[in-house]
Tab-separated table of C-alpha atoms in Angstrom:
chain	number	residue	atom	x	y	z
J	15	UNK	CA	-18.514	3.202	-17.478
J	16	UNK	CA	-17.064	0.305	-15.537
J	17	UNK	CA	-15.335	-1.742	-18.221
J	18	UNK	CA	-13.496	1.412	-19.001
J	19	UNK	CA	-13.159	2.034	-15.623
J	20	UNK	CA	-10.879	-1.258	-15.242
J	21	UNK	CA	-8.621	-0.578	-18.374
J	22	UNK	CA	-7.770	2.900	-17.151
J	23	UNK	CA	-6.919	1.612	-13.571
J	24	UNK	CA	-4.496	-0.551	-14.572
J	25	UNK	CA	-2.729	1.560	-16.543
J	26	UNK	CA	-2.437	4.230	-13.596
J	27	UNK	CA	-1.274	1.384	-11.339
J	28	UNK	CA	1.408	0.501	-14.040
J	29	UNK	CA	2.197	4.252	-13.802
J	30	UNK	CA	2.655	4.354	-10.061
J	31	UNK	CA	5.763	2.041	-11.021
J	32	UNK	CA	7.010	3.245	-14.495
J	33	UNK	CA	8.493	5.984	-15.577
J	34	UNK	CA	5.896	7.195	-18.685
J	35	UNK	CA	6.225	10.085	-20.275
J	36	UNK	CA	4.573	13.458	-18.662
J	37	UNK	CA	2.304	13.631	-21.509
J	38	UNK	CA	1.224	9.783	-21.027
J	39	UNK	CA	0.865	10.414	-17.129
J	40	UNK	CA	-1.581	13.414	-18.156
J	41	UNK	CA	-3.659	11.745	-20.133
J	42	UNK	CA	-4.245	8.906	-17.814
J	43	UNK	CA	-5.017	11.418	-15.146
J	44	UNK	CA	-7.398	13.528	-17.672
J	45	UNK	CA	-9.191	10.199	-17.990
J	46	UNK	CA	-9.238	8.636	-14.519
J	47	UNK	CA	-10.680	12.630	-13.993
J	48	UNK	CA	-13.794	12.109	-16.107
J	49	UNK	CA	-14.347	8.933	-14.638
J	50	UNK	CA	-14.609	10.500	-11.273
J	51	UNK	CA	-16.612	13.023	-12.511
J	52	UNK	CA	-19.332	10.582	-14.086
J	53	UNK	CA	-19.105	8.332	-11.352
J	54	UNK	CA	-22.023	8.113	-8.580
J	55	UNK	CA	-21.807	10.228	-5.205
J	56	UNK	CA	-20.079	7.718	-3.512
J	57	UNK	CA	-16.761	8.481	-6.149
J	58	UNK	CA	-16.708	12.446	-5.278
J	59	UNK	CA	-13.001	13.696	-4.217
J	60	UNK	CA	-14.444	15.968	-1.701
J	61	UNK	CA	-15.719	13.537	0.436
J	62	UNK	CA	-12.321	11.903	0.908
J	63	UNK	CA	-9.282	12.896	2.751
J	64	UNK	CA	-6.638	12.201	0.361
J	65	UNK	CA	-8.105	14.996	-1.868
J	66	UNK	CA	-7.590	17.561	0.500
J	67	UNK	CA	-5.126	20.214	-0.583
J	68	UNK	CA	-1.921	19.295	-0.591
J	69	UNK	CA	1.656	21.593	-0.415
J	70	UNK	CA	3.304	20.744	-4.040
J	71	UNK	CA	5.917	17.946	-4.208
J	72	UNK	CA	8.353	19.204	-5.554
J	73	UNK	CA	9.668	17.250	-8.008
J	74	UNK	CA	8.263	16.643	-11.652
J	75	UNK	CA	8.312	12.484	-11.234
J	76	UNK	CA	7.053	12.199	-7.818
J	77	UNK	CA	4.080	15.160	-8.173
J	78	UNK	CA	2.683	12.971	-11.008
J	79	UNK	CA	2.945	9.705	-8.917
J	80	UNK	CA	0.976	11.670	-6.039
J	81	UNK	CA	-1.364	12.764	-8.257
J	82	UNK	CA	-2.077	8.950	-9.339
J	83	UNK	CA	-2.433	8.098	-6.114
J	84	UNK	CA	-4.943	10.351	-5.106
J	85	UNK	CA	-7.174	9.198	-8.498
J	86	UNK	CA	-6.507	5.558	-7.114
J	87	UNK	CA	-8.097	6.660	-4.219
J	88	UNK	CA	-10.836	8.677	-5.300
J	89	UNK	CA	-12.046	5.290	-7.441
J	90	UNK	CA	-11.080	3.041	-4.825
J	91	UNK	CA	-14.334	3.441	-2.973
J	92	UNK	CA	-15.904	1.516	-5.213
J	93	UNK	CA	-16.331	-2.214	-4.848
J	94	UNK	CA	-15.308	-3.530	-8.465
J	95	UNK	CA	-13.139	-1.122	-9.315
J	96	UNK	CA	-10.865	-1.872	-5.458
J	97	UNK	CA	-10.723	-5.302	-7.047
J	98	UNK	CA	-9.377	-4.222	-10.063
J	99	UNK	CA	-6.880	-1.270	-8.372
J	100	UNK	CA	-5.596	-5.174	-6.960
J	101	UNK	CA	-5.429	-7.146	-9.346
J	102	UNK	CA	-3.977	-4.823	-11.265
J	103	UNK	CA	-0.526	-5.073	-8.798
J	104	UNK	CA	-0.981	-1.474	-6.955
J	105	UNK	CA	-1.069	-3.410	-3.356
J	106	UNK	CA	2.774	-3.543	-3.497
J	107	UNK	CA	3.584	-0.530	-5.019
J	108	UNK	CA	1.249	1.267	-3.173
J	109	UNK	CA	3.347	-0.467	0.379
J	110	UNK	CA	6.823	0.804	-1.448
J	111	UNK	CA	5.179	4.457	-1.682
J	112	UNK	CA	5.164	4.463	2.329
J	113	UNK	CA	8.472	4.601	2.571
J	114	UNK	CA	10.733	7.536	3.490
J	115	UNK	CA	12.018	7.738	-0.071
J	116	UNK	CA	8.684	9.223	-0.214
J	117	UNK	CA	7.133	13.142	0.298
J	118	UNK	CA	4.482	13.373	3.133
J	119	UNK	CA	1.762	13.959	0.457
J	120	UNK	CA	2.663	10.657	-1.581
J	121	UNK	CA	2.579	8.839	1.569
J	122	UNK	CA	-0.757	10.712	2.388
J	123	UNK	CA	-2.392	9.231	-1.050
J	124	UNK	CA	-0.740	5.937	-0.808
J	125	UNK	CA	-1.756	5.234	2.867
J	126	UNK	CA	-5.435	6.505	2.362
J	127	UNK	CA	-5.827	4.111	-0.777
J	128	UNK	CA	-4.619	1.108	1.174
J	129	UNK	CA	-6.718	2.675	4.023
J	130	UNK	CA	-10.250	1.781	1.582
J	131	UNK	CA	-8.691	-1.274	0.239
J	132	UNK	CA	-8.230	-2.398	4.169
J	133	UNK	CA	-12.084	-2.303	4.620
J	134	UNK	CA	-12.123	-5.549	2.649
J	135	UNK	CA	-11.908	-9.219	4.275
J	136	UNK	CA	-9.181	-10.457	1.299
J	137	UNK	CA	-7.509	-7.200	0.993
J	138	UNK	CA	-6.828	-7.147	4.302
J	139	UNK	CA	-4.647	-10.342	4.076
J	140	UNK	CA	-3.066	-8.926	0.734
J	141	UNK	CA	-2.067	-5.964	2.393
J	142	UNK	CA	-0.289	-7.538	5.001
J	143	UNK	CA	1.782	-9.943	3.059
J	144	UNK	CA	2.575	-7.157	0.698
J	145	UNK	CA	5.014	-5.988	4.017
J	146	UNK	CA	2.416	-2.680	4.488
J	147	UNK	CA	2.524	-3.361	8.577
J	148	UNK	CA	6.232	-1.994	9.503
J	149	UNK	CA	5.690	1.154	7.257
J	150	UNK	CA	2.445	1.691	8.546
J	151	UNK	CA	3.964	1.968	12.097
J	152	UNK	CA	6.561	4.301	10.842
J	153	UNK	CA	4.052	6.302	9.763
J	154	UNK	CA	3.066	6.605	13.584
J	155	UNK	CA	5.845	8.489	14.874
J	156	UNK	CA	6.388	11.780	15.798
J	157	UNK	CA	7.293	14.153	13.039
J	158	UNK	CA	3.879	12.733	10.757
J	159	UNK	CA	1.332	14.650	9.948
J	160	UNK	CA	-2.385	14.590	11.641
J	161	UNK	CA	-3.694	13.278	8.610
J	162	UNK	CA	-0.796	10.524	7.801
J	163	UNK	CA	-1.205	9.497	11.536
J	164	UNK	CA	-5.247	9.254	11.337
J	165	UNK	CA	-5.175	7.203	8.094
J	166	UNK	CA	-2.075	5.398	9.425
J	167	UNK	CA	-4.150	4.416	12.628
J	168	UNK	CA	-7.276	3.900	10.573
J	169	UNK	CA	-5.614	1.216	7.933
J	170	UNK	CA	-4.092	-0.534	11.095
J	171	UNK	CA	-7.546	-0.632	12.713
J	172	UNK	CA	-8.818	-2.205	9.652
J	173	UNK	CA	-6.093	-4.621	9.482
J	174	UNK	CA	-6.533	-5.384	12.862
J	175	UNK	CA	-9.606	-6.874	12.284
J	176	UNK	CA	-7.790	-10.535	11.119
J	177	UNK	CA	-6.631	-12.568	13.360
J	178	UNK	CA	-3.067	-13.202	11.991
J	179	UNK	CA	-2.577	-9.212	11.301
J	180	UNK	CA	-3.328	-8.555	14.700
J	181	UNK	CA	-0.185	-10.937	15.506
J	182	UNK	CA	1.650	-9.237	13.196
J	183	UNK	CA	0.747	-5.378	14.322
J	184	UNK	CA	1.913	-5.872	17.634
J	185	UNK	CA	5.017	-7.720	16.862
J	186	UNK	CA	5.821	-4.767	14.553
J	187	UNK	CA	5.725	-2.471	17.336
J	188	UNK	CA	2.825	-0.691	16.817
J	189	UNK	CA	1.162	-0.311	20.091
J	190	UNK	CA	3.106	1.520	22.185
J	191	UNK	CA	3.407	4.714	19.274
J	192	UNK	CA	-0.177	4.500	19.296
J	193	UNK	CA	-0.747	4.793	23.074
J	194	UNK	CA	1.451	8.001	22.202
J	195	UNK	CA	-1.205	9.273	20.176
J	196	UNK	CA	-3.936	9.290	23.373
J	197	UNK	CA	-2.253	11.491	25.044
J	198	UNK	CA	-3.394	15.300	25.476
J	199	UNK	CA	-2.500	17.825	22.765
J	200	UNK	CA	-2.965	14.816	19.893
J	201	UNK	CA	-6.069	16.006	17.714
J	202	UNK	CA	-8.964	14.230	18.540
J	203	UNK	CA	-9.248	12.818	15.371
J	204	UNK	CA	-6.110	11.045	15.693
J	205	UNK	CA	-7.055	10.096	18.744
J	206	UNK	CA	-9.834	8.418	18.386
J	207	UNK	CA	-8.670	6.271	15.599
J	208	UNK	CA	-5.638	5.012	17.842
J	209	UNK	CA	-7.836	4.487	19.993
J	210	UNK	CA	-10.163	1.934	17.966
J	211	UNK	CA	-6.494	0.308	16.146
J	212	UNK	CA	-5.927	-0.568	20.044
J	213	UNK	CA	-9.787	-1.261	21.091
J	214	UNK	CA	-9.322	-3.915	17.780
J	215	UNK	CA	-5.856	-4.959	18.986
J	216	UNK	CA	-7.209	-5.758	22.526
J	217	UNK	CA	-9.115	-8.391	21.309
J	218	UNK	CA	-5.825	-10.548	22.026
J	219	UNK	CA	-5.257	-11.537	25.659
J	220	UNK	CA	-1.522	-11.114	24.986
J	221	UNK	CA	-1.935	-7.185	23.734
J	222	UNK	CA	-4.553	-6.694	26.447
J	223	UNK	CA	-1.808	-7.291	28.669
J	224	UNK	CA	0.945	-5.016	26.207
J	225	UNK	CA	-1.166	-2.265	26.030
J	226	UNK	CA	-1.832	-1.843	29.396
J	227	UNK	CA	1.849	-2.031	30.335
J	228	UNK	CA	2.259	0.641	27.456
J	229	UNK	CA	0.547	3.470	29.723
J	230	UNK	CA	-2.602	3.604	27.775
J	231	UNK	CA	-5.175	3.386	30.970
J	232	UNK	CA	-4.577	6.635	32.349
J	233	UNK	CA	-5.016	8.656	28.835
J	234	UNK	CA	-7.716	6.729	28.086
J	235	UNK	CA	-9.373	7.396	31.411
J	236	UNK	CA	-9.306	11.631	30.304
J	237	UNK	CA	-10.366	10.738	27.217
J	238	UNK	CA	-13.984	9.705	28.691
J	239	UNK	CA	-14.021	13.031	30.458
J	240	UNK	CA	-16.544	16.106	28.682
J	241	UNK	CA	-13.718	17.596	27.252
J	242	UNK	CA	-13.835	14.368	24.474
J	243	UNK	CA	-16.235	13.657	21.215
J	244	UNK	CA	-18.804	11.095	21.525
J	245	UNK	CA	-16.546	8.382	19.058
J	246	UNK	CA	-13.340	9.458	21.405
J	247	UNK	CA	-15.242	8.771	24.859
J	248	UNK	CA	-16.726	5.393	22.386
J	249	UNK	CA	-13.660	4.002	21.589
J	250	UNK	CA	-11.949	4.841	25.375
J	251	UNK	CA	-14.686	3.558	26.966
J	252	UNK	CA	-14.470	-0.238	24.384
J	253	UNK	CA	-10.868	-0.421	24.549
J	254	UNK	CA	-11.060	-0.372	28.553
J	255	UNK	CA	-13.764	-3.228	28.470
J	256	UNK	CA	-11.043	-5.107	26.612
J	257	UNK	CA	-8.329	-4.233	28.628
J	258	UNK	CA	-10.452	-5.482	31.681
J	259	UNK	CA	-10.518	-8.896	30.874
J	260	UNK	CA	-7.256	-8.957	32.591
J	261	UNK	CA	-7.636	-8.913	36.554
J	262	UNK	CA	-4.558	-6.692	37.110
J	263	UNK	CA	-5.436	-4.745	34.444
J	264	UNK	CA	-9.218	-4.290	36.672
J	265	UNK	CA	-6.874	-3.055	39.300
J	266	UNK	CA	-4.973	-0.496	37.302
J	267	UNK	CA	-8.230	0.639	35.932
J	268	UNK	CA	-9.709	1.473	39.079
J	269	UNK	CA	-6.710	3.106	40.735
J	270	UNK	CA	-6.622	5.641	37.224
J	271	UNK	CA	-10.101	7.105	38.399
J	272	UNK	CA	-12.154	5.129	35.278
J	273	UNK	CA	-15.132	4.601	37.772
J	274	UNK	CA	-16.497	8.095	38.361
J	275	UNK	CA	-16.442	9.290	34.803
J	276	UNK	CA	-17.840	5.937	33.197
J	277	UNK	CA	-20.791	6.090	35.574
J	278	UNK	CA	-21.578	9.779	34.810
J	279	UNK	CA	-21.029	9.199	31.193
J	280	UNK	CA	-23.836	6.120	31.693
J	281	UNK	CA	-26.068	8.276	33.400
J	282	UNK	CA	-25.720	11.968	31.669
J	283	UNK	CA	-24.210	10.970	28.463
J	284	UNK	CA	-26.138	12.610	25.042
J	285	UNK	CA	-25.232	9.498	22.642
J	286	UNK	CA	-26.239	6.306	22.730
J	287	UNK	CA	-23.137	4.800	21.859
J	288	UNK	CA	-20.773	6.046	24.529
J	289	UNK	CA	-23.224	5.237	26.951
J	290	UNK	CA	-23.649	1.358	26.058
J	291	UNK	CA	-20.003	1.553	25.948
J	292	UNK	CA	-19.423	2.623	29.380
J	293	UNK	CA	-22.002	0.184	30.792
J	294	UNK	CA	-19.661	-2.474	29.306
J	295	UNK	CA	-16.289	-1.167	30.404
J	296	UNK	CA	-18.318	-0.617	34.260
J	297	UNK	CA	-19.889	-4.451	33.820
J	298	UNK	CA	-16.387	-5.663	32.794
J	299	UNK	CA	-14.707	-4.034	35.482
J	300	UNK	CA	-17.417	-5.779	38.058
J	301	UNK	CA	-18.806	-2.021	38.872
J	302	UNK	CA	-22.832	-2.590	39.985
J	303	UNK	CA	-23.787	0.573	41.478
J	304	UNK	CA	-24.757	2.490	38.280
């Protein structure tokens, strides 16, 4: 299946681009279809997000490049054929379907296949140069979708994860819109995947020290409370071990109430994983009585 595979990915990535015939676009689709179809469990659209059900696109030209988007995607979990949806050229024209020129569904697909790309150490530094950062953050203001925002956050936490793109995230403005998204009423999903984009951004001593003066310690101090999912009260709990590397940020920390509810969340906590978390946020913060 693979070598076929390949051949049909490039010519849907030359289609995200082109303007082919509607009968040309089908029968890539129809083939990139049965290729999903045949593939193993790990290629099934119901397992990914940008196969949910979308609202129609309206018109003719841009439903067939959603539609080719959310194939990419679909095949894009799999390791040789992510490096042939890039070397085929879809990085960059992928990046150019983020823009506003675009529907919110088109920006859905195209955001959720650079989101699996992202996972990847090269593709991460592809991605970037390709100029995906500044519409990514666009993508984080208000008026987006739960799902655009999630993936949004998710692809930046990914991207986060080199050194140079973590530069460049923050100098694109990124953290303070996703400080936005801790706040109460944003759905926890969303939530907890600004949350981790920051957690990876606070790696920096220079963001530790950006997202603090942001606002983020006070949402992120209800976000440990019972009221959150295990991954929300997870990622709270690591991003304020980050931001605690900074002594005034130790001070701000304090003063926001983080004590009480990251010592009850050590002691009474269900999951493992919030609980190791909050022992590091209370060790980082110089807490002992726990």
């Amino acid at each position: 299946m693979l070598p076929l595979a390949r051949r049909d990915v490039r010519n849907l990535v030359r289609k995200l681009g082109a303007h082919a015939r509607p009968s040309q676009q089908m029968q890539a689709l129809l083939t990139i279809a049965d290729l999903i179809i045949e593939g193993d469990s790990d290629s099934q659209p119901s397992r990914h997000h940008c196969c949910r059900r979308h609202p129609s696109t309206g018109g003719t030209a841009e439903a067939w490049l959603f539609s080719s988007a959310r194939a990419l995607g679909n095949l894009a979990v799999n390791d040789d054929i992510q490096v042939t949806i890039a070397a085929a050229g879809a990085i960059p024209r992928l990046v150019l379907l983020l823009g506003p020129g675009s529907s919110a569904p088109l920006q859905l697909s195209a955001v959720s296949v650079l989101e699996r790309l992202a996972v990847n150490a090269d593709k991460k530094v592809t991605i970037a140069a390709a100029g995906a950062i500044p519409p990514l953050v666009q993508l984080l203001e208000p008026g987006s979708s739960a799902d655009v925002l999630q993936t949004a956050a998710s692809t930046l936490m990914h991207l986060a994860c080199n050194a140079d793109n973590m530069v460049m995230i923050a100098a694109a403005g990124a953290i303070p819109p996703l400080v936005q998204l801790l706040v109460s009423g944003t759905p926890a999903s969303v939530q907890q995947f600004a949350a981790r984009a920051l957690w990876f951004l606070a790696e920096d001593a220079d963001n530790q020290v950006t997202v603090a003066a942001a606002g983020a310690i006070s949402p992120l101090v209800q976000l440990l409370g019972p009221g959150s999912s295990a991954s929300v009260q997870q990622s709270a709990a690591a991003l304020l071990t980050n931001l605690a590397q900074i002594a005034d940020n130790k001070v701000t920390i304090a003063a926001a109430g983080a004590i009480p509810p990251l010592v009850k969340l050590l002691r009474s906590g269900s999951h493992y994983l919030p609980k190791g978390f909050a022992a590091r946020a209370l060790n980082a913060l110089g807490h002992r009585k726990c």
